[in-house]
Every structure is written in C-alpha cells, then in structure tokens.
Short mmCIF file of C-alpha atoms in Angstrom, two decimals:
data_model
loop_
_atom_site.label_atom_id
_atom_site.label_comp_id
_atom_site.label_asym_id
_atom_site.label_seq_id
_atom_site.Cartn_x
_atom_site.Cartn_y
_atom_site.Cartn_z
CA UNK A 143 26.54 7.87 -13.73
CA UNK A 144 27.65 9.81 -16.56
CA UNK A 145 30.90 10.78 -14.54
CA UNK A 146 31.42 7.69 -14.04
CA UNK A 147 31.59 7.16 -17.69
CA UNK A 148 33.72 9.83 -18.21
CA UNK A 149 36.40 8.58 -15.55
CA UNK A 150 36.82 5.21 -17.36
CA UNK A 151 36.83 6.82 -20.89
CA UNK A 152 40.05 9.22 -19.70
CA UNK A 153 41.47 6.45 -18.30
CA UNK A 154 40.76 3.79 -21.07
CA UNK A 155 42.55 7.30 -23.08
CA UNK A 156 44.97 8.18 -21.00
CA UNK A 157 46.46 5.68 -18.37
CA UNK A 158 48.20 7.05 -15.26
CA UNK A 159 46.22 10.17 -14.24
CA UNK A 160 45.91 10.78 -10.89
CA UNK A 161 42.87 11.90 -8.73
CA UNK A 162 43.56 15.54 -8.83
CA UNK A 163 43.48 15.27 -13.05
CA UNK A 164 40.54 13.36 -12.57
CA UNK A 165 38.93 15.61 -10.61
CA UNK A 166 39.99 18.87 -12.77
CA UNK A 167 38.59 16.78 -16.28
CA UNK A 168 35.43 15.96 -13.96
CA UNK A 169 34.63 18.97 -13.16
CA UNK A 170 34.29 17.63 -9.39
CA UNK A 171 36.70 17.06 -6.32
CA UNK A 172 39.34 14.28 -5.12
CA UNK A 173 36.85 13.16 -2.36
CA UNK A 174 34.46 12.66 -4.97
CA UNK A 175 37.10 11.16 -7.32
CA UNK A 176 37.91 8.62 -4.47
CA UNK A 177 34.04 7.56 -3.84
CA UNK A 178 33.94 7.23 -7.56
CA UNK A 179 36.60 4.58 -7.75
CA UNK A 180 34.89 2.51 -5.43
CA UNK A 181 31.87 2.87 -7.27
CA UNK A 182 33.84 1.50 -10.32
CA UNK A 183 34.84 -1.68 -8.98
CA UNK A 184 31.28 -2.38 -7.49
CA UNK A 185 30.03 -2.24 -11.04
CA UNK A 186 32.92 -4.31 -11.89
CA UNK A 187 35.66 -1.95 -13.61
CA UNK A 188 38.01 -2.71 -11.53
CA UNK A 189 40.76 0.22 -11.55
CA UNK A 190 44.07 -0.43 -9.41
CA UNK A 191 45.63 2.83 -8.03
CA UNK A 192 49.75 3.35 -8.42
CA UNK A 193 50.17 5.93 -5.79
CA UNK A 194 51.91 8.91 -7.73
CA UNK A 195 51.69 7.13 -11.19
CA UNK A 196 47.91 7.67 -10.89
CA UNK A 197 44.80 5.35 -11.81
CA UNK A 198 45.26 2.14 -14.38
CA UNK A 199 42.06 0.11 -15.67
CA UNK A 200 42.57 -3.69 -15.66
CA UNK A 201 42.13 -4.81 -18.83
CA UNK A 202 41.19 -1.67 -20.12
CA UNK A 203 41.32 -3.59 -24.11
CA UNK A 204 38.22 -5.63 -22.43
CA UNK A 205 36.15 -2.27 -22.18
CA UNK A 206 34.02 -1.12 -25.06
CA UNK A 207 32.66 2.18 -24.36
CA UNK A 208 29.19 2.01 -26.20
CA UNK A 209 28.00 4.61 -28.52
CA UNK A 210 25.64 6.98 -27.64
CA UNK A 211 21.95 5.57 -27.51
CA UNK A 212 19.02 7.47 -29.42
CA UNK A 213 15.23 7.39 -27.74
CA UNK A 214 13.84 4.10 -29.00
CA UNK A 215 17.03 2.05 -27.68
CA UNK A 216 17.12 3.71 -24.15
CA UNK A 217 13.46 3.40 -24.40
CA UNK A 218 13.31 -0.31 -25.16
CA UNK A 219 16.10 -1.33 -22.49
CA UNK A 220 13.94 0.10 -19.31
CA UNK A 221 11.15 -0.83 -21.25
CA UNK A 222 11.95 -4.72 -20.99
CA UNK A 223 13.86 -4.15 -17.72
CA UNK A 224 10.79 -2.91 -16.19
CA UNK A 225 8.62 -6.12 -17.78
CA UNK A 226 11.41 -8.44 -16.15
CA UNK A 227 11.43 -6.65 -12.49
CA UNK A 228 7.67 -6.13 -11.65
CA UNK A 229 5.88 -7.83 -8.67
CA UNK A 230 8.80 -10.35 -8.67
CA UNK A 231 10.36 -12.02 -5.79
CA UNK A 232 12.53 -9.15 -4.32
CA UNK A 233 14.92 -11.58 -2.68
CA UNK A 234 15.07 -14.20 -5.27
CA UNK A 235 19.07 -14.83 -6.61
CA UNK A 236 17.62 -14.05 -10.56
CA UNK A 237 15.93 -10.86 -9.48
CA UNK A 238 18.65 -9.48 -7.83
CA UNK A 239 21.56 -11.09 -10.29
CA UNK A 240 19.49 -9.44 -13.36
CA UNK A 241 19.07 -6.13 -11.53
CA UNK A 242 22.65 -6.00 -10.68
CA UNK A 243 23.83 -6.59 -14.31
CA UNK A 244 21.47 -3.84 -15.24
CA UNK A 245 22.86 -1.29 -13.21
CA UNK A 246 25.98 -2.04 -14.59
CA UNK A 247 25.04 -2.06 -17.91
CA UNK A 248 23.07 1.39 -17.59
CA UNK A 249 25.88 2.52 -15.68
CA UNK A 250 28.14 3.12 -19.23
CA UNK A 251 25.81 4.00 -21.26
CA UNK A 252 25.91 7.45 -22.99
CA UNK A 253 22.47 9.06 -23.22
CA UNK A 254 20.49 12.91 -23.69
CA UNK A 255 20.05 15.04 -20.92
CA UNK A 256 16.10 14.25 -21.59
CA UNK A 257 16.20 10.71 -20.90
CA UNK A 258 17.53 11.36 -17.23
CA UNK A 259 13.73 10.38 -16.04
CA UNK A 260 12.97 7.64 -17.92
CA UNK A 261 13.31 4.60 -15.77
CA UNK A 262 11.02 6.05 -12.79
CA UNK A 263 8.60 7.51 -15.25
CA UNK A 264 8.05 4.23 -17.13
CA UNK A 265 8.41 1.57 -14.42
CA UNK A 266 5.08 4.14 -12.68
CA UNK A 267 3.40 4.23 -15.19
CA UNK A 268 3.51 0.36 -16.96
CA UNK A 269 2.42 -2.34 -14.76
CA UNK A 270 2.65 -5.75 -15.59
CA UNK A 271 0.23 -8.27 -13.55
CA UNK A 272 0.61 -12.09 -14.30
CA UNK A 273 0.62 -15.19 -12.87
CA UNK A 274 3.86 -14.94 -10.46
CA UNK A 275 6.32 -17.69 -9.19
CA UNK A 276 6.36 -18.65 -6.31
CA UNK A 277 10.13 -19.40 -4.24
CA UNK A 278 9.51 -22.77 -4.74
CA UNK A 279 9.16 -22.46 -8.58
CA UNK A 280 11.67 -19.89 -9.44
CA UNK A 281 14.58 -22.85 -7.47
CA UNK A 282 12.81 -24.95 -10.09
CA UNK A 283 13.37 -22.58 -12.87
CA UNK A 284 17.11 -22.12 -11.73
CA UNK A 285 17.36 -26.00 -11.81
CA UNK A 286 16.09 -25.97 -15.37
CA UNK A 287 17.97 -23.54 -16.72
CA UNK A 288 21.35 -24.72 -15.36
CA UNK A 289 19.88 -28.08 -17.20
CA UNK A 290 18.62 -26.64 -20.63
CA UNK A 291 22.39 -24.90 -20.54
CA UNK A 292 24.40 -27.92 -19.48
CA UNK A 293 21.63 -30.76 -21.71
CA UNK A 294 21.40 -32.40 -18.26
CA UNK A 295 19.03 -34.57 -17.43
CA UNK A 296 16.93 -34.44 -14.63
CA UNK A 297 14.82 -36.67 -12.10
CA UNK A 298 11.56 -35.07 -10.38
CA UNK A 299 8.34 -35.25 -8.53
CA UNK A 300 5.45 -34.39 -10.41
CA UNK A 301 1.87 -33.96 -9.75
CA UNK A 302 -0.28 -35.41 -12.65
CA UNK A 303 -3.38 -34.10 -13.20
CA UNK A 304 -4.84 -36.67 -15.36
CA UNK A 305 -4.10 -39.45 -12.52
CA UNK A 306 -4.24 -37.48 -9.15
CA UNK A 307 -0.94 -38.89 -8.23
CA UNK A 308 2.76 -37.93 -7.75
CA UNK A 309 4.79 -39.29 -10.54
CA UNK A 310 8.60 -39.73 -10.49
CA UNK A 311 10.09 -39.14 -13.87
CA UNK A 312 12.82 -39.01 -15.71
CA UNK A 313 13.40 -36.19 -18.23
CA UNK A 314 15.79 -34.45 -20.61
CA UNK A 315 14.04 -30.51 -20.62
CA UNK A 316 14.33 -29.64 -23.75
CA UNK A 317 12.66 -26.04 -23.60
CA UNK A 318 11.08 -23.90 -20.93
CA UNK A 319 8.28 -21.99 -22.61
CA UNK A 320 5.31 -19.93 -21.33
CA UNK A 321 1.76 -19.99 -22.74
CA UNK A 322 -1.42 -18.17 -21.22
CA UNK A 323 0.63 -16.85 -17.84
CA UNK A 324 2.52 -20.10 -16.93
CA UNK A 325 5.66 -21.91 -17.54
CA UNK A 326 5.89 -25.27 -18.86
CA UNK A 327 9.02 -27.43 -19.64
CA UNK A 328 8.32 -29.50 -23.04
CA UNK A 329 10.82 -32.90 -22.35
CA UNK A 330 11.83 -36.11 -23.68
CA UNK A 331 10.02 -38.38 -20.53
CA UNK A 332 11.92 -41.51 -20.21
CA UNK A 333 9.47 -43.63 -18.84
CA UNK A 334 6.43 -42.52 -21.78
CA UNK A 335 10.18 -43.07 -24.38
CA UNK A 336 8.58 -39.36 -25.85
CA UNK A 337 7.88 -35.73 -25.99
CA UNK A 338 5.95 -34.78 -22.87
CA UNK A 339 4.71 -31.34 -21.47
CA UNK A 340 5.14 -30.42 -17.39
CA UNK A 341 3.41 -27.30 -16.22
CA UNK A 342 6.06 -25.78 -13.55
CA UNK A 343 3.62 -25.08 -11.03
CA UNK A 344 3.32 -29.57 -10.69
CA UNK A 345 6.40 -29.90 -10.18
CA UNK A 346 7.61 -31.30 -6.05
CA UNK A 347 11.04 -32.13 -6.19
CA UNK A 348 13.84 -31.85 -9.46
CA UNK A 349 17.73 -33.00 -9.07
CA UNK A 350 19.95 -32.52 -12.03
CA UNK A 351 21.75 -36.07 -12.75
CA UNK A 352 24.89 -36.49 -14.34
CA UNK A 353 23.62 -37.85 -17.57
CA UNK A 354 23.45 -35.34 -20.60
CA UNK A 355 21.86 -35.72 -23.47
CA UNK A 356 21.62 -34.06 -27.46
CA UNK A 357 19.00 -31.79 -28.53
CA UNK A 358 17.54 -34.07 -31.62
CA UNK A 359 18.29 -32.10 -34.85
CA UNK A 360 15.12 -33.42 -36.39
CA UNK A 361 13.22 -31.92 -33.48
CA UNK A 362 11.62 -28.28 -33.77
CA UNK A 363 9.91 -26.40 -30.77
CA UNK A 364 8.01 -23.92 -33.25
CA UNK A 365 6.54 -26.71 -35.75
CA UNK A 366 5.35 -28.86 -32.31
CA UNK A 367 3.95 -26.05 -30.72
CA UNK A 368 2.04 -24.94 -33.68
CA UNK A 369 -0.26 -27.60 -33.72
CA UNK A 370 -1.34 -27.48 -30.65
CA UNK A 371 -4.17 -25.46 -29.31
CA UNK A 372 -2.58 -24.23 -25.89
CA UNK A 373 0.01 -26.37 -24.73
CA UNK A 374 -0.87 -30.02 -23.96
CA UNK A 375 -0.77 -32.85 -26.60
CA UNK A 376 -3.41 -35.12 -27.42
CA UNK A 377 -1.70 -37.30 -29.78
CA UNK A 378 -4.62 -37.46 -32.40
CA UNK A 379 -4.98 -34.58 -35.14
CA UNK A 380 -8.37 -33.12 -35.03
CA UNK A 381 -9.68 -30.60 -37.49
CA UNK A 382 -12.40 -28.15 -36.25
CA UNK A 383 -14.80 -25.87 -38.06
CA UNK A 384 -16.61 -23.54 -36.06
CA UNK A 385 -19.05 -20.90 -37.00
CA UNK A 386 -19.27 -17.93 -34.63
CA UNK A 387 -21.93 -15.46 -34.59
CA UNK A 388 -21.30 -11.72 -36.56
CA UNK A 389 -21.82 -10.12 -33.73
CA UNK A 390 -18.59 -11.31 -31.76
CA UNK A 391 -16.83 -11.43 -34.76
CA UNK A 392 -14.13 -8.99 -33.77
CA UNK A 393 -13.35 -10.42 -30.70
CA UNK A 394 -12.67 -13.89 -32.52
CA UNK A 395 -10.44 -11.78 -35.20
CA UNK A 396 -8.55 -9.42 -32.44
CA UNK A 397 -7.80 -13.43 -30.11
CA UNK A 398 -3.91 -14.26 -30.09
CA UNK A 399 -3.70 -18.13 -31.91
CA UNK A 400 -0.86 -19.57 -30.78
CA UNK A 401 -2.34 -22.19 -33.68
CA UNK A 402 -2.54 -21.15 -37.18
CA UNK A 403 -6.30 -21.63 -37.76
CA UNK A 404 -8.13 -19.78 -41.18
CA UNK A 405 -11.10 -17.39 -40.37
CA UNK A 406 -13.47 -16.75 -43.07
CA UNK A 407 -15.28 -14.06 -43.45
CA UNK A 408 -19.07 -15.62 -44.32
CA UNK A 409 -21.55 -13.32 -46.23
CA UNK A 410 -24.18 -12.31 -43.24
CA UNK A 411 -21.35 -11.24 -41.22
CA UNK A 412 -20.41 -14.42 -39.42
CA UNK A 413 -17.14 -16.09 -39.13
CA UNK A 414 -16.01 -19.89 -40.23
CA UNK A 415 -12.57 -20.69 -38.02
CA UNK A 416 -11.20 -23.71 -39.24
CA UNK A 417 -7.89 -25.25 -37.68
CA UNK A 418 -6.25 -28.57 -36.95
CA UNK A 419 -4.48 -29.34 -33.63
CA UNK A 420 -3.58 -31.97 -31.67
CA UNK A 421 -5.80 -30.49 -28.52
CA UNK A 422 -9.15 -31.54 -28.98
CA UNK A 423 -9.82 -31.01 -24.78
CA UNK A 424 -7.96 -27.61 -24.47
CA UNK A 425 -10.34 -26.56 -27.52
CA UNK A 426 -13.30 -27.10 -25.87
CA UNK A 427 -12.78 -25.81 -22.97
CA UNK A 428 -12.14 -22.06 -24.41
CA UNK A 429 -14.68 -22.87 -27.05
CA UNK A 430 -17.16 -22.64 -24.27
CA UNK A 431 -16.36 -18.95 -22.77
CA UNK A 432 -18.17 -18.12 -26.59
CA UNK A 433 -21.44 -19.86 -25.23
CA UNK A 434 -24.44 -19.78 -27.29
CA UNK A 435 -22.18 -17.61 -30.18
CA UNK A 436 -20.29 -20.71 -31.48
CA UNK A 437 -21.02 -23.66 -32.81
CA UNK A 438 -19.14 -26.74 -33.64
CA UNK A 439 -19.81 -27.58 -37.14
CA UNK A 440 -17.18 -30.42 -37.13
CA UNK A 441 -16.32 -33.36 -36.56
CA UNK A 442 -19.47 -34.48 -35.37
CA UNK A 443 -17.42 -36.10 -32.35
CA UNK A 444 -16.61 -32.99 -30.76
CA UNK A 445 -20.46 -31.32 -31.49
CA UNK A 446 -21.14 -34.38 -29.42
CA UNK A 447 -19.07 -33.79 -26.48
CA UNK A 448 -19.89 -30.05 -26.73
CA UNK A 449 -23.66 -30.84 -26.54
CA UNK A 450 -23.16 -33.48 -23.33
CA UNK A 451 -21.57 -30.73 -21.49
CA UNK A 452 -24.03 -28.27 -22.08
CA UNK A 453 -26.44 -30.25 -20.65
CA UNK A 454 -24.55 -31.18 -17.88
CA UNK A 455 -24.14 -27.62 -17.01
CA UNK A 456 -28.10 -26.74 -17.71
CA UNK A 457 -28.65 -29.86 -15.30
CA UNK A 458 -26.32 -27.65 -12.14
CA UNK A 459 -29.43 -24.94 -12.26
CA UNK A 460 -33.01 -27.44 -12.74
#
C-alpha cells in the first residue's frame, strides 16, 4: 500500500514519468509498476498511460494526499471499522460498499512502520456481539436511508404489537435511531396525524412514494428522546421516585439513562432515583429485573400496578 502511495504522490509531483522512473523511485520493477497501475484504478485513481510520455493522473487537483496519521487516529479508524464489519451480513450491498471505501481510504494513508499490524490485531482481539439484521431488515434500512436522504415518504406493512395485526401506514421517517440493540425509525404517521415510533424488526413491506416532505424546524430528536424511558411514547408525563436498596447501589449508579433521572445519595446508603418520562410501561418492566431491591415510592398508580404483577407472578409458582 504504501507504494502505492508513493506512485500517485510522484505523479500528482511530477506528471509524465514512465514505468521504468517509476520503478527506479519505487525501488521495485516495471512488472510490478504495471500490476500497480491496475491496482490504482480499482481503488479508483484512475491513471491513463501516454505510451512514451509516461503515466498522467486524471484529475490529479482532485487528490489530496493526507498527512501522516499519529497512533490514536490510525487507531480510531480500524477501531470503528472493525465495530461496523463484525458478524455482519458478508454479502449485503452496505457491507461490502463500506468495506470497499475503506480499503480505499486506508489505501493513501501515510502511517509508522509499527502500525503495519494493527487491523488484524484489533479486529482478533475486539468482538462486538449484538442484535444483528437480518437480509430482510438491512433492504429495509437501505429503503430508509435513501428516504431520510431524499425526505421521502414512505408506505409500509407493519406488525403492531399493541393490536396483533398488520397495519398499513403512511410515514415521513424522520430518524433511524438505535436503543438497547435495535433499530427504530421515529416518523410523522399519517393516519395517527403525529410522531410515532416503528421498531425495524415489525416492519413487512416499505415502498418509497414520490411525496417528500420538510423536517419541522420546531422538532428536536434529542429533547423527544430524552423523556422517554427506552424508546416508546406513552403520551402522559409520569414522574417516578424509586428507592433502591444500598446494596445494589452501584449497579443503579454505573446503568446507562438514556433519560436524565437525579439519584440521591440517602444517608444509610440507599439510593432515591427520581425521573419523569413519558414511558410509564417500559419503566416497569426494567424496574422489575431489581426485584425485591426497589421500590416504587411514587405515584401511587404505578406502586399499584407494580404490586398486581408481583402477585401475578407469585400466583405462576402456588
């Protein structure tokens, strides 16, 4: 690779030189010179040859040689290109389009003899396991992302899982987001005439329409997402205070909130979480992997529902 760098920075230089030149600056020989070219243009530098006037880049002015990267950067790109290209479908068009642009990106770059090993070492020894896509999802997420590019709206198939039943919608996707391992498209719904959440794993069918539509100004992902628990909206604001016992106290401390709730430090050692969020059902639910350690000290409403499903549960072993 770094040759190959070197053979588009004489020639970005010095237009004209033939292969022998080439080869002597290289350090290597014509064969190799002529392998090289071809090389080029599959990384997309395409070079045109004059016979005796020697090599010319096309559109050499459109080449920026990059500087020379130090640890952290080189470290950082396989670092992310590794994240991107585990356990993913090896045949799927993003995969191979994002692996392709990344071995022609790596291709130019200047780096230290010491960082020659990087990319095997790290893509061994980090491994990424989360919920994957299916083929049927990632044509989804091609669909969508054409869409979120183009603000085209969309028609679908969608499994509900409040109803049971395949819906057919209408929707401008507004963003594609993930939360706990899964992808979700937050969308204006045109039947509901408001903000609606689609996990991508529901979806059955999607066709991009030609009907566009504007991003509202007054809308922001960050501030709606922050008061929600997980993902789904409920509608209603709900403030919770919940007291958790001192002895999982770290574990509540070291959670990721995608909320902002406060977390009080109490004087024997327990902790007071208090938050409000527009997920009263998604709050419950991981409430409960706490057990016995929590309790729901408001609103009485939700102690309530807490309490019925504990006895429910206690009723599954009598």
């Amino acid at each position: 690779m770094e040759r190959l760098f070197n053979i588009v920075k004489h020639l970005k230089n010095n237009s004209g030189l033939t292969a022998s030149r080439l080869a002597s600056l290289c350090s290597t020989t014509e064969r190799t010179i002529y392998r090289d070219m071809r090389k080029l243009d599959n990384y997309g530098i395409q070079v045109i040859s004059m016979g005796r006037n020697g090599y010319h880049l096309i559109d050499s002015a459109q080449i920026n040689l990059p500087a020379k990267l130090n640890q952290e950067e080189y470290l950082a790109l396989h670092l992310f290109h590794s994240i991107a290209c585990q356990n993913k479908d090896k045949n799927s068009i993003l995969y191979n389009s994002y692996k392709s642009a990344m071995e022609k990106v790596m291709a130019n770059l200047k780096r230290d003899n010491n960082q020659t090993n990087l990319p095997q070492s790290i893509n061994e020894r980090i491994r990424i396991y989360d919920n994957q896509l299916n083929k049927e999802q990632l044509d989804f997420t091609k669909l969508l992302v054409e869409a979120l590019i183009t603000n085209t709206t969309i028609e679908c198939k969608y499994d509900s899982a409040s109803s049971g039943q395949t819906l057919e919608r209408k929707l401008d996707p507004y963003y594609l987001i993930t939360r706990a391992g899964n992808f979700y498209l937050i969308a204006y719904c045109h039947v509901h005439k408001g903000i609606r959440t689609f996990r991508l794993s529901r979806f059955k069918k999607i066709v991009l329409i030609p009907e566009t539509f504007k991003l509202p100004i007054d809308f922001n992902v960050d501030d709606y997402l922050s008061k929600l628990w997980q993902i789904f909206d409920e509608s209603k604001s709900i403030r919770f205070k919940v007291r958790f016992a001192k002895n999982i106290a770290r574990y509540v401390k070291e959670e990721i909130y995608y909320a902002n709730p406060v977390i009080t430090e109490l004087e024997d050692g327990d902790l007071l979480l208090e938050v409000t969020i527009k997920s009263g059902a998604e709050f419950l639910r991981w409430l409960m992997k706490y057990g016995s350690k929590a309790e729901i000290i408001s609103p009485e409403e939700y102690r309530l529902k807490m309490k019925d499903e504990l006895e429910r549960m206690l009723g599954l072993y009598e």
